[in-house]
mmCIF file of C-alpha atoms in Angstrom:
data_model
loop_
_atom_site.group_PDB
_atom_site.id
_atom_site.type_symbol
_atom_site.label_atom_id
_atom_site.label_comp_id
_atom_site.label_asym_id
_atom_site.label_seq_id
_atom_site.Cartn_x
_atom_site.Cartn_y
_atom_site.Cartn_z
ATOM 1 C CA MET A 1 -36.594 -17.251 -13.825
ATOM 2 C CA THR A 2 -33.607 -17.858 -11.581
ATOM 3 C CA GLU A 3 -31.960 -20.689 -13.481
ATOM 4 C CA SER A 4 -29.209 -19.844 -15.902
ATOM 5 C CA ALA A 5 -28.052 -21.441 -19.134
ATOM 6 C CA GLY A 6 -24.825 -23.367 -18.656
ATOM 7 C CA GLY A 7 -24.260 -21.863 -15.200
ATOM 8 C CA LEU A 8 -23.801 -18.324 -16.559
ATOM 9 C CA THR A 9 -25.534 -15.899 -14.214
ATOM 10 C CA HIS A 10 -26.112 -13.191 -16.835
ATOM 11 C CA VAL A 11 -28.110 -15.552 -19.051
ATOM 12 C CA ASP A 12 -31.495 -17.098 -18.198
ATOM 13 C CA ALA A 13 -32.616 -20.645 -19.038
ATOM 14 C CA THR A 14 -33.713 -19.531 -22.526
ATOM 15 C CA GLY A 15 -30.348 -17.919 -23.263
ATOM 16 C CA ALA A 16 -31.612 -14.339 -22.919
ATOM 17 C CA ALA A 17 -29.291 -11.809 -21.311
ATOM 18 C CA ARG A 18 -30.423 -10.466 -17.946
ATOM 19 C CA MET A 19 -29.140 -8.432 -15.054
ATOM 20 C CA VAL A 20 -28.445 -10.698 -12.084
ATOM 21 C CA ASP A 21 -30.732 -10.097 -9.107
ATOM 22 C CA VAL A 22 -28.441 -9.283 -6.181
ATOM 23 C CA SER A 23 -31.198 -8.239 -3.755
ATOM 24 C CA GLU A 24 -30.682 -11.360 -1.616
ATOM 25 C CA LYS A 25 -26.893 -10.935 -1.409
ATOM 26 C CA SER A 26 -25.336 -9.448 1.685
ATOM 27 C CA ALA A 27 -23.567 -6.141 1.440
ATOM 28 C CA GLY A 28 -19.930 -6.384 2.420
ATOM 29 C CA ALA A 29 -16.425 -5.147 1.786
ATOM 30 C CA ARG A 30 -15.179 -6.069 -1.678
ATOM 31 C CA ARG A 31 -12.040 -5.099 -3.558
ATOM 32 C CA ALA A 32 -10.652 -5.746 -7.005
ATOM 33 C CA VAL A 33 -7.290 -4.975 -8.573
ATOM 34 C CA ALA A 34 -6.778 -4.905 -12.338
ATOM 35 C CA SER A 35 -3.767 -4.116 -14.473
ATOM 36 C CA GLY A 36 -2.785 -3.354 -18.031
ATOM 37 C CA LYS A 37 -0.083 -1.686 -20.058
ATOM 38 C CA VAL A 38 0.289 0.727 -22.911
ATOM 39 C CA TYR A 39 3.292 -0.041 -25.090
ATOM 40 C CA VAL A 40 4.853 3.211 -26.298
ATOM 41 C CA SER A 41 7.914 4.344 -28.235
ATOM 42 C CA ALA A 42 11.215 5.354 -26.676
ATOM 43 C CA GLU A 43 10.333 8.952 -27.613
ATOM 44 C CA VAL A 44 7.181 8.786 -25.470
ATOM 45 C CA VAL A 45 9.054 7.209 -22.549
ATOM 46 C CA ALA A 46 11.628 10.015 -22.720
ATOM 47 C CA ALA A 47 8.886 12.658 -22.854
ATOM 48 C CA LEU A 48 6.987 11.150 -19.918
ATOM 49 C CA ARG A 49 10.183 10.930 -17.858
ATOM 50 C CA GLY A 50 11.252 14.418 -18.918
ATOM 51 C CA GLU A 51 9.374 17.523 -19.915
ATOM 52 C CA GLY A 52 6.111 15.787 -20.751
ATOM 53 C CA VAL A 53 4.026 15.360 -23.872
ATOM 54 C CA PRO A 54 2.572 18.230 -25.931
ATOM 55 C CA LYS A 55 -0.999 17.736 -24.633
ATOM 56 C CA GLY A 56 0.005 18.120 -20.964
ATOM 57 C CA ASP A 57 0.458 15.864 -17.948
ATOM 58 C CA ALA A 58 -0.516 12.549 -19.543
ATOM 59 C CA LEU A 59 -0.229 10.493 -16.365
ATOM 60 C CA ALA A 60 -2.319 12.872 -14.239
ATOM 61 C CA VAL A 61 -5.032 13.073 -16.883
ATOM 62 C CA ALA A 62 -5.039 9.273 -17.301
ATOM 63 C CA ARG A 63 -5.251 8.772 -13.529
ATOM 64 C CA ILE A 64 -8.362 10.968 -13.253
ATOM 65 C CA ALA A 65 -9.877 9.408 -16.400
ATOM 66 C CA GLY A 66 -9.416 5.926 -14.921
ATOM 67 C CA ILE A 67 -11.166 6.892 -11.697
ATOM 68 C CA MET A 68 -14.000 8.436 -13.698
ATOM 69 C CA GLY A 69 -14.193 5.268 -15.804
ATOM 70 C CA ALA A 70 -14.605 3.121 -12.687
ATOM 71 C CA LYS A 71 -17.469 5.325 -11.541
ATOM 72 C CA ARG A 72 -19.193 5.156 -14.951
ATOM 73 C CA THR A 73 -18.866 1.402 -15.518
ATOM 74 C CA PRO A 74 -22.609 0.614 -15.339
ATOM 75 C CA ASP A 75 -23.188 3.235 -18.049
ATOM 76 C CA LEU A 76 -20.676 1.474 -20.325
ATOM 77 C CA VAL A 77 -21.137 -2.242 -19.571
ATOM 78 C CA PRO A 78 -24.835 -3.071 -20.014
ATOM 79 C CA LEU A 79 -25.414 -5.688 -17.289
ATOM 80 C CA CYS A 80 -23.265 -4.141 -14.530
ATOM 81 C CA HIS A 81 -25.059 -2.947 -11.424
ATOM 82 C CA PRO A 82 -24.706 0.660 -10.349
ATOM 83 C CA ILE A 83 -22.910 0.290 -7.028
ATOM 84 C CA ALA A 84 -21.459 2.613 -4.441
ATOM 85 C CA ILE A 85 -17.733 2.813 -5.025
ATOM 86 C CA THR A 86 -16.049 3.613 -1.728
ATOM 87 C CA GLY A 87 -12.551 3.939 -3.136
ATOM 88 C CA ALA A 88 -10.780 4.022 -6.493
ATOM 89 C CA LYS A 89 -7.059 4.366 -7.044
ATOM 90 C CA VAL A 90 -5.253 4.326 -10.387
ATOM 91 C CA GLU A 91 -1.466 4.096 -10.471
ATOM 92 C CA LEU A 92 0.641 4.626 -13.578
ATOM 93 C CA GLU A 93 4.336 3.846 -13.879
ATOM 94 C CA VAL A 94 6.573 4.606 -16.839
ATOM 95 C CA ALA A 95 8.638 1.524 -17.708
ATOM 96 C CA ASP A 96 11.318 1.284 -20.403
ATOM 97 C CA ASP A 97 8.812 0.421 -23.145
ATOM 98 C CA ALA A 98 5.360 0.961 -21.650
ATOM 99 C CA VAL A 99 3.132 2.722 -19.166
ATOM 100 C CA LEU A 100 2.049 0.190 -16.542
ATOM 101 C CA ILE A 101 -1.406 0.740 -15.061
ATOM 102 C CA VAL A 102 -2.855 -0.706 -11.838
ATOM 103 C CA ALA A 103 -6.348 0.118 -10.612
ATOM 104 C CA THR A 104 -7.777 -0.768 -7.202
ATOM 105 C CA VAL A 105 -11.487 -0.326 -6.621
ATOM 106 C CA LYS A 106 -13.421 -0.887 -3.376
ATOM 107 C CA THR A 107 -17.064 -1.086 -2.374
ATOM 108 C CA THR A 108 -19.228 -2.180 0.534
ATOM 109 C CA ASP A 109 -22.099 -3.125 -1.773
ATOM 110 C CA ARG A 110 -23.829 -6.381 -2.792
ATOM 111 C CA THR A 111 -21.660 -7.233 -5.791
ATOM 112 C CA GLY A 112 -17.998 -7.087 -6.749
ATOM 113 C CA VAL A 113 -15.972 -4.397 -8.478
ATOM 114 C CA GLU A 114 -13.935 -6.414 -10.974
ATOM 115 C CA MET A 115 -15.581 -4.703 -13.943
ATOM 116 C CA GLU A 116 -15.009 -1.286 -12.386
ATOM 117 C CA ALA A 117 -11.300 -2.042 -11.911
ATOM 118 C CA LEU A 118 -11.019 -3.320 -15.500
ATOM 119 C CA THR A 119 -12.830 -0.260 -16.819
ATOM 120 C CA ALA A 120 -10.533 2.023 -14.825
ATOM 121 C CA VAL A 121 -7.481 0.394 -16.431
ATOM 122 C CA ALA A 122 -8.984 0.479 -19.922
ATOM 123 C CA VAL A 123 -10.038 4.130 -19.714
ATOM 124 C CA ALA A 124 -6.699 5.168 -18.198
ATOM 125 C CA GLY A 125 -4.900 3.282 -20.977
ATOM 126 C CA LEU A 126 -7.013 4.832 -23.715
ATOM 127 C CA THR A 127 -6.324 8.247 -22.198
ATOM 128 C CA VAL A 128 -2.581 7.602 -22.266
ATOM 129 C CA ILE A 129 -2.909 6.728 -25.950
ATOM 130 C CA ASP A 130 -4.893 9.900 -26.600
ATOM 131 C CA MET A 131 -2.306 12.003 -24.784
ATOM 132 C CA VAL A 132 0.699 10.517 -26.632
ATOM 133 C CA LYS A 133 -0.709 9.773 -30.094
ATOM 134 C CA ALA A 134 0.993 12.828 -31.632
ATOM 135 C CA LEU A 135 4.361 11.325 -30.640
ATOM 136 C CA ASP A 136 3.432 7.662 -31.103
ATOM 137 C CA PRO A 137 0.413 6.792 -33.238
ATOM 138 C CA ALA A 138 1.307 3.093 -32.801
ATOM 139 C CA ALA A 139 0.823 3.013 -28.981
ATOM 140 C CA VAL A 140 -1.016 -0.166 -27.919
ATOM 141 C CA LEU A 141 -3.179 -0.933 -24.876
ATOM 142 C CA THR A 142 -2.819 -4.584 -23.897
ATOM 143 C CA ASP A 143 -3.004 -7.169 -21.118
ATOM 144 C CA VAL A 144 -6.018 -5.655 -19.328
ATOM 145 C CA ARG A 145 -6.879 -8.235 -16.665
ATOM 146 C CA VAL A 146 -8.080 -8.811 -13.122
ATOM 147 C CA GLU A 147 -5.208 -9.518 -10.751
ATOM 148 C CA LEU A 148 -7.125 -9.966 -7.509
ATOM 149 C CA LYS A 149 -10.625 -9.903 -6.069
ATOM 150 C CA GLU A 150 -11.701 -10.072 -2.447
ATOM 151 C CA GLY A 151 -15.025 -10.384 -0.694
ATOM 152 C CA GLY A 152 -18.397 -11.772 -1.579
ATOM 153 C CA LYS A 153 -19.483 -15.383 -1.754
ATOM 154 C CA THR A 154 -16.391 -16.554 -3.636
ATOM 155 C CA GLY A 155 -13.987 -14.821 -1.267
ATOM 156 C CA HIS A 156 -10.373 -14.258 -2.266
ATOM 157 C CA TRP A 157 -9.058 -14.914 -5.775
ATOM 158 C CA GLU A 158 -5.641 -13.948 -7.048
ATOM 159 C CA ARG A 159 -4.109 -14.445 -10.485
ATOM 160 C CA PRO A 160 -1.666 -17.385 -10.224
#
């Protein structure tokens, strides 16, 4: 069955979830950028800008965790294709009330990397929370979203 219910590609005509068949798609360069933020206390901001948090280098650990999250996306999100990630970059910046996270993921495969970029941000954000929870148990991960995607049939899209 190739038809989908209501135009959703992950659902067949009967409404059953399915993995989209991408075998007919052309491989090509694709890129996605996602962002998010972890709101933290002034104490955490001071620690991140100063001597660090008790668990260690929170930003370095979160950066690596985000990259690992991008690579493990198909293991976490059931209908995502396992694709060859050709590049993954996670940037973290300490703002006055939050840690800002931006992830860029690239591939030359048959489907996009939006979910991989989102997963990178989410995992990096959760890692920040884990690293700072002794100082700020109220830290919040929020605003995880795609900012940009390039490549594939739909081409370029950027958040307005």
